[in-house]
XYZ file of N, CA, C and O in Angstrom:
388
model
N 22.369 6.107 13.533
C 20.998 5.594 13.496
C 20.049 6.572 12.778
O 20.168 7.780 12.938
N 19.136 5.997 12.064
C 18.150 6.773 11.322
C 16.776 6.448 11.880
O 16.457 5.277 12.120
N 15.975 7.472 12.089
C 14.621 7.266 12.579
C 13.819 6.535 11.502
O 13.841 6.899 10.317
N 13.097 5.513 11.904
C 12.313 4.715 10.963
C 11.144 5.522 10.404
O 10.604 6.406 11.070
N 10.748 5.203 9.187
C 9.577 5.809 8.564
C 8.333 5.475 9.374
O 8.235 4.408 9.990
N 7.360 6.361 9.332
C 6.099 6.101 10.035
C 5.384 4.884 9.474
O 4.552 4.284 10.147
N 5.707 4.502 8.265
C 5.051 3.349 7.649
C 5.914 2.085 7.668
O 5.641 1.122 6.959
N 6.944 2.059 8.483
C 7.798 0.872 8.586
C 7.002 -0.379 8.956
O 7.227 -1.457 8.393
N 6.083 -0.249 9.891
C 5.257 -1.403 10.279
C 4.443 -1.928 9.103
O 4.336 -3.138 8.896
N 3.870 -1.005 8.363
C 3.034 -1.392 7.219
C 3.865 -2.124 6.173
O 3.453 -3.173 5.665
N 5.009 -1.591 5.856
C 5.866 -2.239 4.855
C 6.343 -3.599 5.367
O 6.330 -4.589 4.627
N 6.740 -3.663 6.603
C 7.233 -4.919 7.177
C 6.175 -6.005 7.146
O 6.477 -7.170 6.863
N 4.933 -5.648 7.394
C 3.887 -6.671 7.442
C 3.582 -7.210 6.042
O 3.194 -8.366 5.894
N 3.794 -6.389 5.019
C 3.622 -6.888 3.645
C 4.700 -7.930 3.350
O 4.413 -9.019 2.861
N 5.951 -7.590 3.655
C 7.045 -8.537 3.444
C 6.831 -9.824 4.238
O 7.077 -10.921 3.741
N 6.350 -9.691 5.458
C 6.146 -10.855 6.316
C 4.977 -11.716 5.855
O 5.011 -12.936 5.981
N 3.953 -11.098 5.302
C 2.741 -11.825 4.905
C 2.860 -12.487 3.541
O 2.240 -13.525 3.293
N 3.620 -11.876 2.650
C 3.769 -12.390 1.284
C 5.254 -12.542 0.986
O 5.914 -11.584 0.575
N 5.771 -13.712 1.191
C 7.218 -13.930 1.084
C 7.776 -13.729 -0.320
O 8.974 -13.518 -0.475
N 6.905 -13.731 -1.325
C 7.375 -13.490 -2.692
C 7.641 -12.000 -2.945
O 8.290 -11.632 -3.915
N 7.178 -11.139 -2.060
C 7.384 -9.699 -2.210
C 8.812 -9.332 -1.809
O 9.273 -9.657 -0.729
N 9.472 -8.667 -2.723
C 10.847 -8.217 -2.503
C 10.981 -6.703 -2.666
O 12.057 -6.153 -2.450
N 9.884 -6.025 -3.070
C 9.926 -4.578 -3.272
C 8.552 -3.977 -2.992
O 7.523 -4.590 -3.261
N 8.574 -2.776 -2.445
C 7.360 -2.013 -2.163
C 7.583 -0.594 -2.663
O 8.636 -0.005 -2.427
N 6.595 -0.065 -3.343
C 6.644 1.316 -3.812
C 5.470 2.053 -3.169
O 4.316 1.722 -3.395
N 5.777 3.018 -2.322
C 4.783 3.791 -1.582
C 4.881 5.227 -2.086
O 5.901 5.878 -1.897
N 3.820 5.682 -2.764
C 3.849 7.024 -3.335
C 2.753 7.884 -2.719
O 1.805 7.381 -2.111
N 2.909 9.176 -2.904
C 1.883 10.144 -2.536
C 1.569 10.934 -3.791
O 2.423 11.695 -4.276
N 0.376 10.701 -4.328
C 0.007 11.339 -5.583
C -1.478 11.678 -5.509
O -2.348 10.799 -5.626
N -1.789 12.940 -5.306
C -3.160 13.382 -5.050
C -4.128 13.022 -6.179
O -5.231 12.532 -5.907
N -3.741 13.257 -7.413
C -4.664 13.023 -8.531
C -5.040 11.540 -8.646
O -6.224 11.203 -8.819
N -4.066 10.646 -8.548
C -4.365 9.213 -8.602
C -5.188 8.776 -7.392
O -6.132 7.997 -7.522
N -4.843 9.270 -6.222
C -5.549 8.914 -4.994
C -7.016 9.302 -5.090
O -7.898 8.514 -4.786
N -7.284 10.510 -5.558
C -8.666 10.971 -5.686
C -9.411 10.194 -6.768
O -10.569 9.828 -6.589
N -8.761 9.931 -7.870
C -9.408 9.217 -8.982
C -9.771 7.787 -8.590
O -10.833 7.281 -8.944
N -8.904 7.118 -7.843
C -9.108 5.701 -7.531
C -9.591 5.444 -6.100
O -9.659 4.304 -5.668
N -9.966 6.494 -5.386
C -10.373 6.387 -3.984
C -11.409 5.284 -3.756
O -11.284 4.499 -2.839
N -12.403 5.215 -4.588
C -13.449 4.206 -4.391
C -13.321 3.020 -5.338
O -14.163 2.132 -5.335
N -12.268 2.984 -6.124
C -12.107 1.914 -7.118
C -11.089 0.852 -6.735
O -11.208 -0.296 -7.142
N -10.065 1.233 -5.992
C -9.017 0.290 -5.608
C -9.324 -0.349 -4.258
O -10.035 0.235 -3.433
N -8.741 -1.495 -4.036
C -8.773 -2.075 -2.691
C -8.150 -1.040 -1.759
O -7.187 -0.363 -2.130
N -8.714 -0.895 -0.565
C -8.201 0.153 0.313
C -8.428 -0.168 1.781
O -9.269 -0.987 2.141
N -7.666 0.528 2.599
C -7.874 0.478 4.042
C -8.971 1.489 4.373
O -9.263 2.397 3.596
N -9.562 1.354 5.542
C -10.665 2.223 5.960
C -10.170 3.637 6.279
O -9.048 3.817 6.749
N -11.012 4.632 6.044
C -10.591 6.023 6.262
C -10.276 6.375 7.715
O -9.490 7.282 7.969
N -10.847 5.659 8.657
C -10.596 5.974 10.062
C -9.286 5.402 10.591
O -8.889 5.679 11.726
N -8.586 4.617 9.779
C -7.322 4.019 10.221
C -6.177 4.956 9.840
O -5.912 5.196 8.667
N -5.508 5.478 10.849
C -4.426 6.439 10.628
C -3.140 5.744 10.185
O -2.860 4.616 10.596
N -2.372 6.433 9.351
C -1.095 5.870 8.903
C -0.118 5.831 10.074
O -0.236 6.571 11.042
N 0.824 4.928 9.969
C 1.859 4.812 10.980
C 1.435 4.114 12.253
O 2.182 4.093 13.221
N 0.262 3.515 12.254
C -0.252 2.852 13.453
C -0.235 1.336 13.284
O -0.274 0.831 12.151
N -0.226 0.607 14.386
C -0.357 -0.848 14.288
C -1.671 -1.240 13.603
O -1.709 -2.217 12.858
N -2.711 -0.457 13.804
C -4.005 -0.750 13.159
C -3.890 -0.687 11.647
O -4.496 -1.495 10.945
N -3.097 0.270 11.135
C -2.888 0.349 9.687
C -2.131 -0.889 9.209
O -2.476 -1.481 8.191
N -1.128 -1.297 9.936
C -0.358 -2.481 9.542
C -1.256 -3.716 9.505
O -1.194 -4.501 8.559
N -2.112 -3.882 10.505
C -2.997 -5.052 10.524
C -4.022 -4.996 9.397
O -4.335 -6.014 8.786
N -4.540 -3.811 9.117
C -5.501 -3.658 8.014
C -4.834 -3.979 6.681
O -5.424 -4.639 5.816
N -3.592 -3.531 6.509
C -2.856 -3.816 5.280
C -2.574 -5.303 5.163
O -2.704 -5.885 4.085
N -2.227 -5.945 6.260
C -1.980 -7.385 6.223
C -3.219 -8.117 5.706
O -3.127 -8.959 4.808
N -4.357 -7.800 6.260
C -5.604 -8.429 5.820
C -5.866 -8.139 4.341
O -6.227 -9.033 3.573
N -5.649 -6.903 3.945
C -5.886 -6.489 2.564
C -4.992 -7.228 1.580
O -5.467 -7.747 0.569
N -3.698 -7.310 1.849
C -2.791 -7.935 0.887
C -2.991 -9.449 0.824
O -2.795 -10.049 -0.233
N -3.372 -10.047 1.919
C -3.643 -11.492 1.891
C -4.890 -11.772 1.069
O -4.920 -12.702 0.268
N -5.910 -10.948 1.212
C -7.154 -11.148 0.469
C -7.027 -10.754 -0.999
O -7.694 -11.319 -1.851
N -6.186 -9.760 -1.302
C -6.092 -9.215 -2.663
C -4.690 -9.335 -3.231
O -4.239 -8.452 -3.942
N -3.998 -10.422 -2.932
C -2.583 -10.481 -3.293
C -2.306 -10.582 -4.786
O -1.172 -10.504 -5.198
N -3.326 -10.727 -5.627
C -3.083 -10.734 -7.065
C -3.129 -9.328 -7.647
O -2.630 -9.094 -8.726
N -3.714 -8.386 -6.925
C -3.816 -7.017 -7.432
C -2.509 -6.243 -7.258
O -2.159 -5.432 -8.102
N -1.810 -6.462 -6.158
C -0.508 -5.839 -5.885
C -0.543 -4.323 -5.805
O 0.476 -3.666 -6.022
N -1.715 -3.766 -5.504
C -1.854 -2.327 -5.431
C -3.011 -2.000 -4.505
O -4.054 -2.642 -4.559
N -2.811 -1.022 -3.620
C -3.917 -0.594 -2.772
C -3.770 0.865 -2.399
O -2.712 1.476 -2.567
N -4.855 1.407 -1.901
C -4.938 2.798 -1.510
C -5.179 2.870 -0.008
O -5.895 2.044 0.541
N -4.572 3.835 0.622
C -4.760 4.026 2.058
C -5.687 5.221 2.258
O -5.274 6.369 2.093
N -6.959 4.950 2.569
C -7.910 6.042 2.717
C -7.558 6.944 3.894
O -7.811 8.146 3.848
N -6.982 6.403 4.956
C -6.599 7.192 6.111
C -5.224 7.828 5.998
O -4.697 8.365 6.965
N -4.645 7.772 4.820
C -3.312 8.344 4.569
C -3.410 9.126 3.272
O -3.136 8.612 2.188
N -3.879 10.357 3.375
C -4.161 11.191 2.211
C -3.052 11.093 1.163
O -1.876 11.272 1.469
N -3.452 10.787 -0.051
C -2.577 10.661 -1.225
C -1.713 9.404 -1.234
O -0.911 9.221 -2.131
N -1.855 8.517 -0.231
C -1.001 7.345 -0.125
C -1.488 6.150 -0.936
O -2.592 5.657 -0.731
N -0.666 5.702 -1.855
C -0.903 4.501 -2.650
C 0.323 3.604 -2.527
O 1.454 4.097 -2.478
N 0.093 2.303 -2.523
C 1.180 1.349 -2.338
C 1.052 0.231 -3.369
O -0.033 -0.315 -3.573
N 2.160 -0.100 -4.005
C 2.228 -1.298 -4.844
C 3.358 -2.163 -4.312
O 4.270 -1.680 -3.639
N 3.274 -3.440 -4.602
C 4.284 -4.376 -4.110
C 4.429 -5.510 -5.101
O 3.525 -5.808 -5.887
N 5.620 -6.122 -5.114
C 5.860 -7.220 -6.042
C 7.220 -7.846 -5.849
O 7.926 -7.564 -4.875
N 7.588 -8.671 -6.802
C 8.856 -9.385 -6.730
C 10.064 -8.505 -6.958
O 11.178 -8.842 -6.570
N 9.851 -7.344 -7.591
C 10.924 -6.386 -7.843
C 10.305 -5.018 -8.118
O 9.081 -4.889 -8.210
N 11.135 -4.002 -8.261
C 10.609 -2.654 -8.478
C 9.864 -2.516 -9.797
O 8.909 -1.750 -9.890
N 10.286 -3.253 -10.821
C 9.557 -3.212 -12.095
C 8.111 -3.635 -11.907
O 7.195 -3.030 -12.467
N 7.877 -4.683 -11.125
C 6.504 -5.119 -10.838
C 5.709 -3.998 -10.170
O 4.539 -3.780 -10.484
N 6.349 -3.309 -9.258
C 5.683 -2.214 -8.547
C 5.312 -1.084 -9.498
O 4.192 -0.559 -9.452
N 6.254 -0.687 -10.356
C 5.976 0.374 -11.306
C 4.881 -0.037 -12.294
O 4.022 0.768 -12.649
N 4.881 -1.279 -12.734
C 3.873 -1.762 -13.686
C 2.468 -1.688 -13.092
O 1.500 -1.412 -13.805
N 2.342 -1.932 -11.796
C 1.030 -1.837 -11.152
C 0.470 -0.424 -11.321
O -0.723 -0.255 -11.599
N 1.320 0.593 -11.201
C 0.859 1.963 -11.368
C 0.637 2.310 -12.839
O -0.269 3.069 -13.166
N 1.431 1.747 -13.714
C 1.274 2.015 -15.146
C -0.065 1.521 -15.668
O -0.608 2.071 -16.626
N -0.628 0.495 -15.050
C -1.886 -0.081 -15.520
C -3.116 0.637 -14.986
O -4.230 0.236 -15.261
N -2.923 1.705 -14.235
C -4.070 2.479 -13.748
C -4.619 3.335 -14.864
O -3.976 3.736 -15.744
């Protein structure tokens, strides 16, 4: 058995909310996070990563912004997430920044 990632809930809720999603790319990149902190769709800074509250905030975010396929987690320093039908879609979301 392997201990689950702290963000397992967050990833699971994306898959559950958007059935067309088959891949998620979750990166930690300080320069991109700082540059896009106020520009990308994001969760609130008071919501800690790895919590049910983060998963619920992400669910709301991806349902409202499901055409963007990219968001920032303000309460998860350096955390950015893209999602799509495959990994290429996920990488392309970051390439367009």
